[in-house]
GROMACS .gro file of C-alpha atoms in nm:
model
  403
    1MET     CA    1  -0.755  -0.998  -0.541
    2GLY     CA    2  -0.573  -0.726  -0.347
    3LEU     CA    3  -0.675  -0.363  -0.305
    4GLY     CA    4  -0.636  -0.063  -0.535
    5GLU     CA    5  -0.462  -0.260  -0.809
    6CYS     CA    6  -0.782  -0.463  -0.862
    7LEU     CA    7  -1.000  -0.158  -0.923
    8ILE     CA    8  -0.806   0.023  -1.196
    9GLY     CA    9  -1.061   0.121  -1.457
   10ALA     CA   10  -1.256   0.399  -1.625
   11ALA     CA   11  -1.171   0.680  -1.381
   12GLU     CA   12  -0.797   0.623  -1.415
   13LEU     CA   13  -0.826   0.601  -1.792
   14ARG     CA   14  -1.023   0.923  -1.809
   15ASN     CA   15  -0.768   1.114  -1.600
   16VAL     CA   16  -0.465   0.977  -1.785
   17THR     CA   17  -0.626   1.055  -2.118
   18GLN     CA   18  -0.682   1.414  -2.004
   19VAL     CA   19  -0.313   1.445  -1.917
   20LEU     CA   20  -0.202   1.310  -2.254
   21ARG     CA   21  -0.441   1.524  -2.451
   22GLY     CA   22  -0.320   1.829  -2.263
   23GLN     CA   23   0.041   1.737  -2.351
   24THR     CA   24   0.146   1.831  -1.999
   25LEU     CA   25   0.314   1.551  -1.807
   26PHE     CA   26   0.508   1.784  -1.574
   27ARG     CA   27   0.319   1.935  -1.284
   28TYR     CA   28   0.465   2.288  -1.294
   29TYR     CA   29   0.439   2.387  -1.660
   30GLY     CA   30   0.334   2.255  -1.998
   31VAL     CA   31   0.407   2.308  -2.366
   32GLY     CA   32   0.609   2.623  -2.420
   33ASN     CA   33   0.654   2.673  -2.045
   34ALA     CA   34   0.289   2.771  -2.008
   35PRO     CA   35   0.185   2.779  -1.639
   36TYR     CA   36  -0.017   2.475  -1.535
   37PRO     CA   37  -0.270   2.572  -1.266
   38ASN     CA   38  -0.468   2.304  -1.083
   39SER     CA   39  -0.238   2.020  -1.183
   40PHE     CA   40  -0.334   1.665  -1.098
   41ALA     CA   41  -0.039   1.657  -0.856
   42SER     CA   42  -0.170   1.957  -0.664
   43ARG     CA   43  -0.521   1.805  -0.658
   44VAL     CA   44  -0.381   1.480  -0.518
   45GLU     CA   45  -0.205   1.680  -0.248
   46ARG     CA   46  -0.528   1.855  -0.151
   47GLU     CA   47  -0.702   1.516  -0.128
   48GLY     CA   48  -0.417   1.383   0.084
   49GLU     CA   49  -0.446   1.678   0.319
   50LYS     CA   50  -0.821   1.629   0.352
   51MET     CA   51  -0.793   1.254   0.408
   52HIS     CA   52  -0.526   1.293   0.676
   53ASP     CA   53  -0.648   1.618   0.834
   54VAL     CA   54  -0.310   1.789   0.789
   55PRO     CA   55  -0.232   2.128   0.630
   56TYR     CA   56   0.052   2.008   0.406
   57ALA     CA   57   0.092   1.717   0.164
   58LEU     CA   58   0.354   1.670  -0.107
   59GLY     CA   59   0.331   1.418  -0.391
   60VAL     CA   60   0.656   1.239  -0.475
   61SER     CA   61   0.775   0.963  -0.707
   62SER     CA   62   0.763   0.666  -0.468
   63GLY     CA   63   0.722   0.564  -0.105
   64THR     CA   64   1.098   0.515  -0.078
   65ALA     CA   65   1.150   0.865  -0.215
   66ALA     CA   66   0.899   0.991   0.041
   67LEU     CA   67   1.110   0.842   0.320
   68GLU     CA   68   1.428   1.006   0.191
   69VAL     CA   69   1.247   1.337   0.149
   70ALA     CA   70   1.105   1.320   0.501
   71LEU     CA   71   1.443   1.229   0.651
   72GLY     CA   72   1.605   1.513   0.456
   73ALA     CA   73   1.339   1.753   0.579
   74LEU     CA   74   1.416   1.642   0.933
   75GLY     CA   75   1.787   1.707   0.874
   76VAL     CA   76   1.917   1.353   0.922
   77GLY     CA   77   2.281   1.320   0.823
   78PRO     CA   78   2.611   1.147   0.906
   79GLY     CA   79   2.641   1.038   1.268
   80ASP     CA   80   2.266   1.048   1.334
   81GLU     CA   81   2.083   0.740   1.462
   82VAL     CA   82   1.720   0.659   1.381
   83ILE     CA   83   1.531   0.385   1.562
   84ILE     CA   84   1.330   0.153   1.334
   85PRO     CA   85   1.151  -0.179   1.392
   86VAL     CA   86   1.360  -0.478   1.291
   87TRP     CA   87   1.048  -0.617   1.119
   88SER     CA   88   1.028  -0.366   0.834
   89TRP     CA   89   1.066  -0.317   0.460
   90VAL     CA   90   1.395  -0.252   0.279
   91SER     CA   91   1.324   0.119   0.231
   92CYS     CA   92   1.293   0.189   0.602
   93PHE     CA   93   1.657   0.089   0.645
   94SER     CA   94   1.797   0.205   0.312
   95ALA     CA   95   1.649   0.556   0.321
   96ILE     CA   96   1.829   0.628   0.648
   97VAL     CA   97   2.158   0.497   0.509
   98ARG     CA   98   2.113   0.699   0.189
   99VAL     CA   99   2.100   1.027   0.381
  100GLY     CA  100   2.404   0.923   0.588
  101GLY     CA  101   2.231   0.807   0.906
  102GLN     CA  102   2.248   0.481   1.098
  103PRO     CA  103   1.936   0.265   1.142
  104VAL     CA  104   1.908   0.124   1.493
  105LEU     CA  105   1.694  -0.190   1.505
  106ALA     CA  106   1.418  -0.242   1.762
  107GLU     CA  107   1.194  -0.532   1.863
  108VAL     CA  108   0.828  -0.541   1.768
  109ASP     CA  109   0.550  -0.645   2.003
  110ASP     CA  110   0.231  -0.844   1.945
  111THR     CA  111   0.097  -0.566   1.723
  112LEU     CA  112   0.385  -0.653   1.482
  113ASN     CA  113   0.477  -0.286   1.513
  114LEU     CA  114   0.747  -0.108   1.712
  115ASP     CA  115   0.749  -0.195   2.082
  116PRO     CA  116   0.727   0.147   2.255
  117SER     CA  117   0.956   0.035   2.539
  118GLU     CA  118   1.241  -0.003   2.291
  119ILE     CA  119   1.271   0.375   2.261
  120GLU     CA  120   1.407   0.404   2.613
  121ARG     CA  121   1.644   0.109   2.567
  122LEU     CA  122   1.790   0.226   2.236
  123THR     CA  123   1.813   0.604   2.272
  124THR     CA  124   2.170   0.739   2.280
  125PRO     CA  125   2.312   1.091   2.251
  126ARG     CA  126   2.323   1.034   1.872
  127THR     CA  127   1.956   0.939   1.838
  128ARG     CA  128   1.756   1.190   1.636
  129GLY     CA  129   1.420   1.023   1.597
  130VAL     CA  130   1.196   0.720   1.561
  131LEU     CA  131   1.065   0.577   1.234
  132VAL     CA  132   0.735   0.402   1.313
  133VAL     CA  133   0.603   0.150   1.059
  134HIS     CA  134   0.227   0.087   1.059
  135TYR     CA  135   0.259  -0.269   0.936
  136GLN     CA  136   0.001  -0.419   0.699
  137GLY     CA  137  -0.316  -0.233   0.785
  138VAL     CA  138  -0.277  -0.191   1.162
  139PRO     CA  139  -0.154   0.130   1.328
  140ALA     CA  140   0.126   0.116   1.581
  141ASP     CA  141   0.043   0.211   1.939
  142LEU     CA  142   0.125   0.576   1.879
  143ALA     CA  143   0.032   0.733   2.214
  144PRO     CA  144   0.317   0.576   2.416
  145ILE     CA  145   0.556   0.595   2.120
  146ILE     CA  146   0.505   0.969   2.078
  147ARG     CA  147   0.512   1.031   2.452
  148LEU     CA  148   0.840   0.843   2.501
  149ALA     CA  149   0.997   1.004   2.194
  150LYS     CA  150   0.903   1.359   2.293
  151ALA     CA  151   1.032   1.306   2.644
  152ARG     CA  152   1.373   1.241   2.488
  153GLY     CA  153   1.360   1.522   2.236
  154LEU     CA  154   1.310   1.288   1.940
  155TRP     CA  155   1.089   1.337   1.636
  156VAL     CA  156   0.849   1.070   1.509
  157LEU     CA  157   0.827   0.978   1.140
  158GLU     CA  158   0.523   0.765   1.052
  159ASP     CA  159   0.569   0.516   0.769
  160ASN     CA  160   0.212   0.458   0.651
  161ALA     CA  161   0.308   0.288   0.325
  162GLU     CA  162   0.102  -0.023   0.399
  163SER     CA  163  -0.187   0.124   0.596
  164LEU     CA  164  -0.340   0.418   0.410
  165GLY     CA  165  -0.685   0.486   0.552
  166THR     CA  166  -0.621   0.355   0.903
  167THR     CA  167  -0.704   0.557   1.213
  168TYR     CA  168  -0.572   0.565   1.568
  169LYS     CA  169  -0.813   0.670   1.841
  170GLY     CA  170  -1.029   0.848   1.585
  171LYS     CA  171  -0.745   1.034   1.411
  172PRO     CA  172  -0.599   0.948   1.070
  173VAL     CA  173  -0.271   0.761   1.084
  174GLY     CA  174  -0.013   0.990   0.930
  175SER     CA  175  -0.139   1.295   1.119
  176LEU     CA  176   0.000   1.228   1.466
  177GLY     CA  177   0.378   1.230   1.426
  178ASP     CA  178   0.602   1.514   1.312
  179ILE     CA  179   0.597   1.396   0.952
  180ALA     CA  180   0.459   1.094   0.766
  181ILE     CA  181   0.478   0.914   0.433
  182CYS     CA  182   0.248   0.707   0.212
  183SER     CA  183   0.327   0.475  -0.076
  184PHE     CA  184   0.129   0.420  -0.396
  185GLN     CA  185   0.330   0.121  -0.520
  186GLN     CA  186   0.152  -0.165  -0.697
  187ARG     CA  187   0.076  -0.372  -0.383
  188LYS     CA  188  -0.044  -0.084  -0.167
  189VAL     CA  189  -0.394   0.034  -0.070
  190VAL     CA  190  -0.376   0.298  -0.344
  191THR     CA  191  -0.161   0.215  -0.645
  192THR     CA  192  -0.011   0.421  -0.923
  193GLY     CA  193   0.255   0.160  -0.997
  194GLU     CA  194   0.502   0.391  -0.824
  195GLY     CA  195   0.431   0.704  -0.626
  196GLY     CA  196   0.415   0.840  -0.275
  197MET     CA  197   0.329   1.129  -0.049
  198VAL     CA  198   0.477   1.323   0.242
  199LEU     CA  199   0.243   1.465   0.509
  200THR     CA  200   0.311   1.713   0.790
  201ARG     CA  201   0.160   1.983   1.007
  202SER     CA  202   0.483   2.183   1.005
  203ALA     CA  203   0.532   2.463   0.751
  204LYS     CA  204   0.908   2.433   0.801
  205LEU     CA  205   0.915   2.059   0.734
  206TYR     CA  206   0.687   2.107   0.434
  207GLU     CA  207   0.918   2.363   0.278
  208ARG     CA  208   1.225   2.149   0.344
  209ALA     CA  209   1.046   1.845   0.198
  210VAL     CA  210   0.962   2.040  -0.118
  211ARG     CA  211   1.324   2.151  -0.150
  212MET     CA  212   1.450   1.798  -0.087
  213SER     CA  213   1.222   1.662  -0.360
  214ASP     CA  214   1.280   1.935  -0.620
  215LEU     CA  215   1.653   2.013  -0.649
  216GLY     CA  216   1.638   2.259  -0.360
  217LEU     CA  217   1.376   2.474  -0.535
  218TYR     CA  218   1.061   2.618  -0.380
  219ARG     CA  219   0.834   2.716  -0.664
  220THR     CA  220   0.552   2.970  -0.677
  221GLU     CA  221   0.282   2.709  -0.618
  222HIS     CA  222   0.433   2.618  -0.282
  223GLN     CA  223   0.514   2.977  -0.193
  224ALA     CA  224   0.143   3.048  -0.225
  225ARG     CA  225   0.067   2.780   0.031
  226THR     CA  226   0.324   2.899   0.286
  227PRO     CA  227   0.599   3.158   0.225
  228GLY     CA  228   0.952   3.021   0.196
  229ARG     CA  229   1.178   3.089   0.493
  230GLU     CA  230   1.437   2.811   0.467
  231PRO     CA  231   1.767   2.857   0.282
  232MET     CA  232   1.805   2.668  -0.043
  233PHE     CA  233   2.008   2.347  -0.021
  234PRO     CA  234   2.096   2.077  -0.276
  235GLY     CA  235   1.797   1.849  -0.312
  236SER     CA  236   1.722   1.552  -0.533
  237ASN     CA  237   1.452   1.495  -0.797
  238PHE     CA  238   1.163   1.300  -0.647
  239ARG     CA  239   0.880   1.496  -0.810
  240MET     CA  240   0.545   1.331  -0.881
  241SER     CA  241   0.454   1.322  -1.250
  242GLU     CA  242   0.113   1.416  -1.384
  243MET     CA  243   0.057   1.061  -1.510
  244THR     CA  244   0.115   0.924  -1.160
  245ALA     CA  245  -0.107   1.191  -1.006
  246ALA     CA  246  -0.388   1.127  -1.255
  247VAL     CA  247  -0.408   0.763  -1.144
  248ALA     CA  248  -0.369   0.852  -0.776
  249LEU     CA  249  -0.660   1.097  -0.784
  250ALA     CA  250  -0.895   0.827  -0.912
  251GLN     CA  251  -0.763   0.572  -0.662
  252LEU     CA  252  -0.792   0.795  -0.356
  253ALA     CA  253  -1.166   0.833  -0.413
  254ARG     CA  254  -1.208   0.457  -0.357
  255VAL     CA  255  -1.026   0.419  -0.026
  256ALA     CA  256  -1.319   0.457   0.215
  257PRO     CA  257  -1.563   0.219   0.039
  258MET     CA  258  -1.281  -0.031  -0.022
  259ILE     CA  259  -1.195  -0.041   0.348
  260ARG     CA  260  -1.562  -0.088   0.443
  261LYS     CA  261  -1.583  -0.384   0.205
  262VAL     CA  262  -1.267  -0.552   0.329
  263ARG     CA  263  -1.358  -0.503   0.696
  264ALA     CA  264  -1.690  -0.678   0.630
  265LEU     CA  265  -1.502  -0.966   0.470
  266ARG     CA  266  -1.267  -0.983   0.767
  267ASP     CA  267  -1.560  -0.996   1.009
  268ALA     CA  268  -1.723  -1.279   0.810
  269MET     CA  269  -1.398  -1.477   0.819
  270ARG     CA  270  -1.336  -1.422   1.189
  271ALA     CA  271  -1.693  -1.516   1.278
  272GLN     CA  272  -1.628  -1.862   1.131
  273ILE     CA  273  -1.300  -1.908   1.318
  274GLY     CA  274  -1.438  -1.790   1.650
  275GLU     CA  275  -1.228  -1.797   1.965
  276ILE     CA  276  -1.001  -2.097   1.998
  277PRO     CA  277  -0.805  -2.157   2.321
  278GLY     CA  278  -0.434  -2.165   2.250
  279ILE     CA  279  -0.423  -1.919   1.962
  280ALA     CA  280  -0.374  -1.544   1.989
  281TRP     CA  281  -0.486  -1.277   1.745
  282ARG     CA  282  -0.261  -0.991   1.647
  283ARG     CA  283  -0.322  -0.710   1.894
  284ILE     CA  284  -0.479  -0.403   1.734
  285PRO     CA  285  -0.424  -0.088   1.945
  286ASP     CA  286  -0.740   0.068   1.799
  287PRO     CA  287  -0.980  -0.208   1.682
  288LYS     CA  288  -1.194   0.050   1.503
  289GLY     CA  289  -0.901   0.181   1.302
  290ASP     CA  290  -0.746  -0.106   1.108
  291ILE     CA  291  -0.805  -0.176   0.739
  292GLY     CA  292  -0.889  -0.545   0.771
  293PHE     CA  293  -0.728  -0.674   0.451
  294GLU     CA  294  -0.472  -0.894   0.624
  295THR     CA  295  -0.547  -1.062   0.954
  296TYR     CA  296  -0.278  -1.229   1.165
  297LEU     CA  297  -0.300  -1.491   1.435
  298PHE     CA  298  -0.029  -1.674   1.628
  299MET     CA  299  -0.013  -2.047   1.686
  300PRO     CA  300   0.148  -2.178   2.007
  301THR     CA  301   0.454  -2.309   1.819
  302ALA     CA  302   0.632  -2.254   1.490
  303ASP     CA  303   0.583  -2.621   1.390
  304GLN     CA  304   0.208  -2.591   1.440
  305ALA     CA  305   0.198  -2.273   1.231
  306ARG     CA  306   0.388  -2.444   0.947
  307ALA     CA  307   0.153  -2.743   0.960
  308VAL     CA  308  -0.161  -2.528   0.942
  309ARG     CA  309  -0.019  -2.321   0.657
  310ALA     CA  310   0.071  -2.636   0.461
  311ARG     CA  311  -0.265  -2.809   0.503
  312ALA     CA  312  -0.463  -2.493   0.427
  313GLY     CA  313  -0.252  -2.453   0.112
  314GLU     CA  314  -0.355  -2.801   0.001
  315ARG     CA  315  -0.715  -2.679   0.031
  316GLY     CA  316  -0.653  -2.374  -0.186
  317ILE     CA  317  -0.587  -2.114   0.083
  318THR     CA  318  -0.256  -1.926   0.086
  319LEU     CA  319  -0.156  -1.811   0.435
  320THR     CA  320   0.151  -1.599   0.365
  321PRO     CA  321   0.185  -1.222   0.411
  322HIS     CA  322   0.088  -0.996   0.120
  323THR     CA  323   0.427  -0.824   0.147
  324GLY     CA  324   0.799  -0.892   0.130
  325THR     CA  325   0.858  -0.762   0.481
  326TYR     CA  326   1.078  -0.970   0.709
  327ALA     CA  327   1.344  -0.914   0.973
  328GLN     CA  328   1.622  -0.676   0.867
  329THR     CA  329   1.880  -0.909   1.022
  330ALA     CA  330   1.810  -1.160   0.742
  331ARG     CA  331   1.879  -0.914   0.460
  332GLU     CA  332   2.210  -0.932   0.276
  333TYR     CA  333   2.304  -0.568   0.331
  334VAL     CA  334   2.275  -0.616   0.708
  335LYS     CA  335   2.461  -0.946   0.709
  336ASN     CA  336   2.762  -0.790   0.538
  337ARG     CA  337   2.704  -0.419   0.635
  338SER     CA  338   2.732  -0.312   0.273
  339THR     CA  339   2.623   0.036   0.170
  340HIS     CA  340   2.661   0.256  -0.138
  341ALA     CA  341   2.943   0.438   0.046
  342GLY     CA  342   3.150   0.123   0.104
  343SER     CA  343   3.405   0.168   0.380
  344ARG     CA  344   3.262   0.511   0.459
  345GLY     CA  345   2.921   0.368   0.549
  346PRO     CA  346   2.760   0.418   0.891
  347PHE     CA  347   2.845   0.070   1.023
  348GLN     CA  348   3.219   0.063   0.963
  349HIS     CA  349   3.302   0.190   1.314
  350PHE     CA  350   3.202  -0.147   1.460
  351GLU     CA  351   3.512  -0.361   1.519
  352THR     CA  352   3.328  -0.689   1.463
  353TRP     CA  353   3.025  -0.771   1.250
  354PRO     CA  354   2.749  -0.857   1.288
  355ALA     CA  355   2.762  -0.625   1.587
  356PRO     CA  356   2.521  -0.648   1.879
  357GLY     CA  357   2.191  -0.503   1.766
  358TYR     CA  358   2.224  -0.641   1.413
  359ARG     CA  359   2.216  -1.016   1.485
  360PRO     CA  360   1.909  -1.243   1.474
  361GLU     CA  361   1.964  -1.348   1.834
  362ASP     CA  362   1.925  -0.987   1.948
  363PHE     CA  363   1.554  -0.998   1.858
  364PRO     CA  364   1.410  -1.314   2.012
  365ARG     CA  365   1.058  -1.174   2.050
  366THR     CA  366   1.032  -1.061   1.688
  367HIS     CA  367   1.161  -1.391   1.551
  368ASP     CA  368   0.932  -1.591   1.778
  369LEU     CA  369   0.627  -1.396   1.658
  370ALA     CA  370   0.732  -1.424   1.294
  371GLU     CA  371   0.775  -1.801   1.315
  372ARG     CA  372   0.436  -1.856   1.481
  373LEU     CA  373   0.226  -1.621   1.268
  374ILE     CA  374  -0.039  -1.710   1.018
  375ALA     CA  375  -0.133  -1.434   0.772
  376ILE     CA  376  -0.484  -1.440   0.627
  377PRO     CA  377  -0.497  -1.205   0.326
  378LEU     CA  378  -0.833  -1.078   0.201
  379GLY     CA  379  -0.887  -0.865  -0.106
  380VAL     CA  380  -1.153  -0.628  -0.225
  381LEU     CA  381  -1.275  -0.873  -0.492
  382PHE     CA  382  -1.344  -1.154  -0.245
  383LYS     CA  383  -1.702  -1.254  -0.174
  384LYS     CA  384  -1.837  -1.298   0.179
  385SER     CA  385  -1.893  -1.665   0.104
  386GLU     CA  386  -1.524  -1.701   0.016
  387ALA     CA  387  -1.415  -1.521   0.332
  388ALA     CA  388  -1.644  -1.746   0.537
  389TYR     CA  389  -1.496  -2.054   0.366
  390ILE     CA  390  -1.145  -1.942   0.458
  391GLY     CA  391  -1.261  -1.906   0.818
  392ARG     CA  392  -1.417  -2.252   0.828
  393VAL     CA  393  -1.110  -2.419   0.681
  394LEU     CA  394  -0.881  -2.239   0.922
  395ARG     CA  395  -1.089  -2.335   1.222
  396GLU     CA  396  -1.085  -2.700   1.115
  397GLU     CA  397  -0.709  -2.706   1.056
  398ILE     CA  398  -0.624  -2.516   1.372
  399LEU     CA  399  -0.840  -2.747   1.586
  400ARG     CA  400  -0.685  -3.049   1.413
  401GLU     CA  401  -0.337  -2.924   1.492
  402LEU     CA  402  -0.417  -2.842   1.855
  403ALA     CA  403  -0.592  -3.173   1.922
   0.00000   0.00000   0.00000
């Protein structure tokens, strides 16, 4: 009962059927190299620009691809450091490694997003930028993050894979940093199975992103949007297909009403829980801007959180995050510093491993929050009565545990 995946239906079928009947699955040309104006991919990009209030959007093959494209557009390469929250998805780390950079792990705060103060602590002469993850429907506190980054000459890359449709102080998340990405993977707000998007206000970064995603090319369609000025360089192939775009176009039209529905469910659930001394809710930097599909609270201790999760599970309520995100220090590739480049990877200069900054004990705040959290997932197919039931059960079990 998640989000976009639950609503796949007639609109997606109609669009996909149109693509198949037209025998044009490639966005730039069709049968016999005939030009393909107004492709689904270009229409998705225009919708992305409108939704995020940015002049440039680029459809790509996945959210992970979007991260690599954005990092390539920013020029990240060997020797460059990029600050990322330790509580983040695989792709946040791997995309940096894939372009030759070194991820530098940072604590999160009670938003479960990057702690802005970590930028000052972790910046070195090799730091190029900050990758901010807007985790599970709640925007990071962007104002101090951007201010601290700019003061140090760093760019900000927004990873909005899990929070499409959120806002921060009235502005769409994905429009405030130098460049941003979205994901359309199966478990995201909008799903195409796989797919993603890059967003920016910079004509230069847009052109470089196009070249990074399309073998270094900059085709006529993009030239018409903004003339090419960057030299060609070897890119990869992360292009969005017409089948992906056809599904995305139908899904994007549902984002606003879907968020309204899930926020109403969240409010019904929270009204039943009420305020309970001893528990803390996840801090939301802009309470008007979150999606509402996954609510987090923190119990006083990890044992109490485990007990509440277990008893609620016995009553039919699953209180685990709707994502595979966890601390990077627990992932195998961090434990053994393995990369595709082997001994030429970005971590081999450390004499001992795990090195400081890559050990669980280096992130006490993040691990404490993770152990005490309770995740309350809500989906677009839930009824208000079901959301209220979840709230009542949680209140009963929390009060029982705190008694």
